[in-house]
Amino acid sequence: MPPFTNVQCTTCGESMRAKCVFGPYTLIRREAVGGMSHVFIAKDHTLDREVAVKILSENYSADKRRVKAFKEEAKVTASFSHPNVVRVLTTGEAYGRLYIAMEYVSGGHLEKHIKERGLIPEIEMLPIAIDVAQGLNAASATGRLHRDVKPGNILLDHLGNAKIVDFGLALRTHGGKAYASEIWATPYYVSPETIQGSPEDIRSDIYAFGATLYHALTGKVTCGDRTMPSSALVEAKRKIVPLRDIMPNLSDGICRVVEKAIAFDPKDRFSSYDEIIFLLGEIYLD
């Protein structure tokens, strides 16, 4: 039976999606649907464990650019190892569909937690932010930009530890800069220079990191919507409401970190994760 097949119960006649064998895995349930892929929780029969299997959408199986980006994601993530980055276990193809098998992180993504709870209290968000900054720092050390940092790409395990996933838009920097031919990132978190087509560097990821913290701490995105024209979105990013105006009970320290991270001009942002990690650690211990 091909994967994702709807079958009809012979007793009650109800249509249901069957668990399907897909390569060396049995797909148990769909976990997420992205722009170009589906993520399933699956049973790995070889090693007798649950894994996450990301499968390229059938619509893009013949799209050379998407196929290249999908393969690149696996290569980038497998090129370094860090506790705060989701591990790639293997890649392959089944039923003509490319897939990436990754470690299963059981707590769901940060976006789900924000939606369910409204926002994440500062005391809970600080260790998550430190984890994310450490994972991004590890990627940066290999000369990679993530380029799609957002709550949906931050997974939490059962202990609340954060792991970054989805390096599908990642670029290797040259002389500290990266050049992208297309913008696929999420408007709420993407940096102004990315929208304008200017060269990106570590400060572009730091902007998205800051915008993610802003969303988590307030329950509100910094600005814009998915249909806003690029020029209007850039202008909106000049006029982001200060964090303190929305959440007056936040500490001065976290407000300073977030607002420096999302400064409109890259020159006014942090230039490394080391300083961010240090400052967040001090705030957490205060």
Short mmCIF file of C-alpha atoms in Angstrom, two decimals:
data_model
loop_
_atom_site.label_atom_id
_atom_site.label_comp_id
_atom_site.label_asym_id
_atom_site.label_seq_id
_atom_site.Cartn_x
_atom_site.Cartn_y
_atom_site.Cartn_z
CA MET A 1 0.00 0.00 0.00
CA PRO A 2 1.43 3.44 -0.89
CA PRO A 3 2.06 5.81 2.02
CA PHE A 4 -0.64 8.26 3.18
CA THR A 5 -3.41 6.01 1.79
CA ASN A 6 -6.98 6.42 3.05
CA VAL A 7 -8.59 3.03 3.65
CA GLN A 8 -12.16 2.04 4.49
CA CYS A 9 -13.01 0.00 7.56
CA THR A 10 -14.63 -3.29 6.44
CA THR A 11 -16.88 -3.28 9.54
CA CYS A 12 -18.20 0.28 9.88
CA GLY A 13 -17.32 1.69 6.45
CA GLU A 14 -15.54 4.72 7.97
CA SER A 15 -12.62 6.14 6.01
CA MET A 16 -9.35 6.47 7.92
CA ARG A 17 -5.67 7.05 7.24
CA ALA A 18 -3.79 3.82 7.76
CA LYS A 19 -0.41 3.50 9.40
CA CYS A 20 1.86 3.00 6.44
CA VAL A 21 5.21 1.41 5.85
CA PHE A 22 7.54 3.99 4.36
CA GLY A 23 11.01 2.63 3.67
CA PRO A 24 12.34 1.25 6.98
CA TYR A 25 9.67 3.09 8.99
CA THR A 26 6.04 2.74 9.94
CA LEU A 27 4.38 6.16 9.90
CA ILE A 28 2.33 6.56 13.07
CA ARG A 29 0.89 10.07 12.84
CA ARG A 30 1.34 13.34 11.02
CA GLU A 31 3.09 15.86 13.28
CA ALA A 32 3.37 18.94 11.06
CA VAL A 33 2.78 20.23 7.54
CA GLY A 34 5.20 22.80 6.15
CA GLY A 35 5.48 24.72 2.93
CA MET A 36 7.35 21.96 1.13
CA SER A 37 7.26 18.93 3.41
CA HIS A 38 5.31 16.83 5.90
CA VAL A 39 6.71 15.59 9.20
CA PHE A 40 5.54 12.27 10.62
CA ILE A 41 6.28 10.50 13.87
CA ALA A 42 7.37 7.01 12.88
CA LYS A 43 8.64 3.73 14.27
CA ASP A 44 12.16 2.80 13.22
CA HIS A 45 12.03 -1.00 13.13
CA THR A 46 15.78 -1.40 12.67
CA LEU A 47 16.66 0.31 15.96
CA ASP A 48 13.25 -0.07 17.66
CA ARG A 49 12.69 3.61 18.44
CA GLU A 50 10.47 6.52 17.49
CA VAL A 51 11.88 9.06 15.04
CA ALA A 52 10.64 12.09 13.14
CA VAL A 53 10.53 11.58 9.38
CA LYS A 54 10.39 14.67 7.19
CA ILE A 55 9.11 13.85 3.69
CA LEU A 56 9.35 16.18 0.73
CA SER A 57 5.89 17.02 -0.58
CA GLU A 58 4.85 15.17 -3.73
CA ASN A 59 4.19 18.56 -5.36
CA TYR A 60 7.91 19.36 -5.19
CA SER A 61 9.40 15.97 -6.02
CA ALA A 62 10.25 17.17 -9.53
CA ASP A 63 11.23 20.71 -8.49
CA LYS A 64 15.02 20.82 -8.74
CA ARG A 65 15.40 23.84 -6.45
CA ARG A 66 13.25 22.33 -3.70
CA VAL A 67 14.94 18.96 -4.03
CA LYS A 68 18.33 20.65 -3.75
CA ALA A 69 17.23 22.66 -0.69
CA PHE A 70 15.82 19.52 0.95
CA LYS A 71 19.06 17.60 0.42
CA GLU A 72 21.09 20.57 1.61
CA GLU A 73 19.12 20.71 4.85
CA ALA A 74 20.21 17.18 5.70
CA LYS A 75 23.84 17.89 4.80
CA VAL A 76 23.97 21.10 6.82
CA THR A 77 22.40 19.62 9.95
CA ALA A 78 24.54 16.48 9.76
CA SER A 79 27.74 18.53 9.31
CA PHE A 80 27.93 19.44 13.00
CA SER A 81 26.64 18.10 16.29
CA HIS A 82 25.27 20.05 19.24
CA PRO A 83 22.81 19.21 22.05
CA ASN A 84 20.60 22.14 21.02
CA VAL A 85 20.32 21.13 17.36
CA VAL A 86 18.07 18.26 16.26
CA ARG A 87 20.20 15.34 15.03
CA VAL A 88 19.81 13.99 11.51
CA LEU A 89 19.90 10.19 11.64
CA THR A 90 19.78 9.32 7.95
CA THR A 91 18.31 10.32 4.60
CA GLY A 92 16.82 8.30 1.80
CA GLU A 93 14.05 7.84 -0.73
CA ALA A 94 10.90 5.70 -0.67
CA TYR A 95 8.00 5.63 -3.14
CA GLY A 96 9.88 8.28 -5.13
CA ARG A 97 9.83 10.67 -2.16
CA LEU A 98 12.92 12.05 -0.44
CA TYR A 99 12.99 11.90 3.35
CA ILE A 100 15.12 12.94 6.30
CA ALA A 101 14.95 10.88 9.49
CA MET A 102 15.70 12.89 12.64
CA GLU A 103 15.65 12.41 16.38
CA TYR A 104 12.15 12.70 17.80
CA VAL A 105 11.73 15.60 20.24
CA SER A 106 8.61 14.87 22.25
CA GLY A 107 7.58 18.27 23.64
CA GLY A 108 6.42 19.90 20.42
CA HIS A 109 7.50 23.24 18.99
CA LEU A 110 7.59 26.56 20.78
CA GLU A 111 4.90 28.01 18.51
CA LYS A 112 2.42 25.44 19.81
CA HIS A 113 3.24 26.35 23.41
CA ILE A 114 2.77 30.07 22.68
CA LYS A 115 -0.63 29.40 21.06
CA GLU A 116 -1.78 27.19 23.92
CA ARG A 117 -0.57 29.45 26.74
CA GLY A 118 -0.75 32.91 25.17
CA LEU A 119 2.87 33.68 26.03
CA ILE A 120 5.87 32.17 27.80
CA PRO A 121 6.82 33.73 31.17
CA GLU A 122 10.29 35.28 31.25
CA ILE A 123 11.63 32.85 33.87
CA GLU A 124 10.69 29.91 31.59
CA MET A 125 11.79 31.57 28.37
CA LEU A 126 15.30 32.48 29.53
CA PRO A 127 16.74 28.91 29.55
CA ILE A 128 15.00 28.20 26.24
CA ALA A 129 16.57 31.34 24.76
CA ILE A 130 20.01 30.32 26.03
CA ASP A 131 19.61 26.87 24.46
CA VAL A 132 18.60 28.38 21.12
CA ALA A 133 21.47 30.87 21.16
CA GLN A 134 23.92 28.06 21.90
CA GLY A 135 22.59 25.98 19.01
CA LEU A 136 22.75 28.91 16.60
CA ASN A 137 26.25 29.69 17.84
CA ALA A 138 27.32 26.15 16.96
CA ALA A 139 25.89 26.55 13.45
CA SER A 140 27.58 29.93 13.08
CA ALA A 141 30.92 28.38 14.05
CA THR A 142 30.66 26.18 10.94
CA GLY A 143 29.98 29.25 8.77
CA ARG A 144 26.24 28.63 8.46
CA LEU A 145 23.26 30.95 8.79
CA HIS A 146 19.95 29.29 9.67
CA ARG A 147 17.82 31.98 7.94
CA ASP A 148 14.48 30.79 9.32
CA VAL A 149 14.70 31.12 13.09
CA LYS A 150 11.15 31.19 14.46
CA PRO A 151 9.04 29.52 17.19
CA GLY A 152 7.95 26.77 14.79
CA ASN A 153 11.58 25.72 14.29
CA ILE A 154 12.38 25.43 18.00
CA LEU A 155 11.46 22.07 19.53
CA LEU A 156 11.22 21.36 23.25
CA ASP A 157 11.96 17.99 24.81
CA HIS A 158 10.14 16.53 27.82
CA LEU A 159 12.47 18.41 30.18
CA GLY A 160 11.96 21.75 28.44
CA ASN A 161 15.34 21.79 26.70
CA ALA A 162 15.26 23.51 23.31
CA LYS A 163 16.59 22.17 20.01
CA ILE A 164 16.71 23.98 16.67
CA VAL A 165 15.38 22.24 13.58
CA ASP A 166 14.92 22.94 9.86
CA PHE A 167 18.09 24.17 8.22
CA GLY A 168 16.35 24.06 4.84
CA LEU A 169 17.09 27.73 4.12
CA ALA A 170 20.60 27.69 5.55
CA LEU A 171 23.42 29.35 3.65
CA ARG A 172 27.17 29.17 4.01
CA THR A 173 28.76 32.55 4.61
CA HIS A 174 31.67 33.87 2.57
CA GLY A 175 33.72 36.49 4.38
CA GLY A 176 30.97 36.57 7.00
CA LYS A 177 28.29 37.37 4.40
CA ALA A 178 25.69 35.24 2.63
CA TYR A 179 23.73 36.03 -0.51
CA ALA A 180 20.27 34.56 -1.18
CA SER A 181 18.48 34.54 -4.52
CA GLU A 182 15.04 34.01 -2.92
CA ILE A 183 13.28 34.89 0.33
CA TRP A 184 11.38 31.94 1.79
CA ALA A 185 11.63 32.93 5.45
CA THR A 186 8.66 33.91 7.63
CA PRO A 187 7.84 37.67 7.43
CA TYR A 188 7.26 38.14 11.17
CA TYR A 189 10.82 37.18 12.06
CA VAL A 190 12.90 37.93 8.96
CA SER A 191 15.39 40.80 9.14
CA PRO A 192 14.89 44.05 7.16
CA GLU A 193 18.09 43.51 5.15
CA THR A 194 16.86 40.07 4.06
CA ILE A 195 13.61 41.58 2.76
CA GLN A 196 15.59 44.25 0.92
CA GLY A 197 17.81 41.64 -0.75
CA SER A 198 20.96 42.89 0.97
CA PRO A 199 23.75 40.52 2.07
CA GLU A 200 22.99 38.60 5.26
CA ASP A 201 25.30 37.73 8.12
CA ILE A 202 25.07 36.44 11.68
CA ARG A 203 23.18 39.60 12.68
CA SER A 204 20.32 38.60 10.38
CA ASP A 205 19.81 35.37 12.34
CA ILE A 206 20.19 37.35 15.57
CA TYR A 207 17.32 39.59 14.41
CA ALA A 208 15.08 36.55 13.89
CA PHE A 209 16.18 35.20 17.27
CA GLY A 210 15.17 38.49 18.91
CA ALA A 211 11.83 38.58 17.07
CA THR A 212 11.18 35.03 18.29
CA LEU A 213 11.84 36.07 21.90
CA TYR A 214 9.56 39.09 21.43
CA HIS A 215 6.73 36.82 20.24
CA ALA A 216 7.23 34.30 23.03
CA LEU A 217 7.39 36.90 25.81
CA THR A 218 4.43 39.00 24.63
CA GLY A 219 2.28 36.56 22.67
CA LYS A 220 2.40 39.04 19.79
CA VAL A 221 4.55 39.14 16.65
CA THR A 222 6.74 42.21 16.21
CA CYS A 223 4.88 43.53 13.17
CA GLY A 224 3.35 42.82 9.80
CA ASP A 225 1.37 39.98 8.30
CA ARG A 226 1.98 37.38 5.62
CA THR A 227 0.30 39.44 2.88
CA MET A 228 2.05 42.76 3.56
CA PRO A 229 4.12 44.06 0.60
CA SER A 230 7.87 44.02 1.17
CA SER A 231 8.21 47.81 1.28
CA ALA A 232 5.46 48.12 3.89
CA LEU A 233 6.95 45.29 5.95
CA VAL A 234 10.34 47.00 6.02
CA GLU A 235 8.72 50.23 7.22
CA ALA A 236 6.76 48.33 9.88
CA LYS A 237 10.03 46.92 11.21
CA ARG A 238 11.19 50.50 11.84
CA LYS A 239 8.25 51.06 14.20
CA ILE A 240 8.09 47.98 16.42
CA VAL A 241 6.33 48.67 19.71
CA PRO A 242 8.89 48.52 22.56
CA LEU A 243 8.73 45.33 24.58
CA ARG A 244 8.24 47.23 27.84
CA ASP A 245 5.14 49.01 26.46
CA ILE A 246 3.43 45.64 25.99
CA MET A 247 4.80 43.78 29.02
CA PRO A 248 5.78 46.29 31.74
CA ASN A 249 6.68 43.52 34.19
CA LEU A 250 9.56 42.17 32.10
CA SER A 251 13.05 42.75 33.47
CA ASP A 252 15.17 45.60 32.15
CA GLY A 253 17.77 43.05 31.12
CA ILE A 254 15.55 40.98 28.83
CA CYS A 255 14.08 44.13 27.28
CA ARG A 256 17.56 45.42 26.44
CA VAL A 257 18.63 42.08 24.93
CA VAL A 258 15.54 41.74 22.74
CA GLU A 259 15.52 45.35 21.58
CA LYS A 260 19.21 45.27 20.66
CA ALA A 261 18.70 41.99 18.79
CA ILE A 262 15.84 43.46 16.70
CA ALA A 263 17.46 46.82 16.00
CA PHE A 264 16.58 47.89 12.46
CA ASP A 265 20.20 48.62 11.50
CA PRO A 266 22.45 45.54 11.71
CA LYS A 267 25.25 47.74 13.09
CA ASP A 268 23.14 48.32 16.22
CA ARG A 269 22.61 44.60 16.92
CA PHE A 270 24.75 42.07 18.72
CA SER A 271 27.56 40.80 16.51
CA SER A 272 27.95 37.41 18.21
CA TYR A 273 25.95 34.93 20.27
CA ASP A 274 28.57 34.83 23.02
CA GLU A 275 27.47 38.19 24.41
CA ILE A 276 23.80 37.21 24.16
CA ILE A 277 24.40 33.94 26.01
CA PHE A 278 26.37 35.74 28.73
CA LEU A 279 23.71 38.42 29.23
CA LEU A 280 20.82 35.95 29.25
CA GLY A 281 22.69 33.83 31.78
CA GLU A 282 23.19 36.84 34.05
CA ILE A 283 19.50 37.76 33.82
CA TYR A 284 18.48 34.17 34.60
CA LEU A 285 20.72 34.00 37.68
CA ASP A 286 19.75 37.46 38.95
#
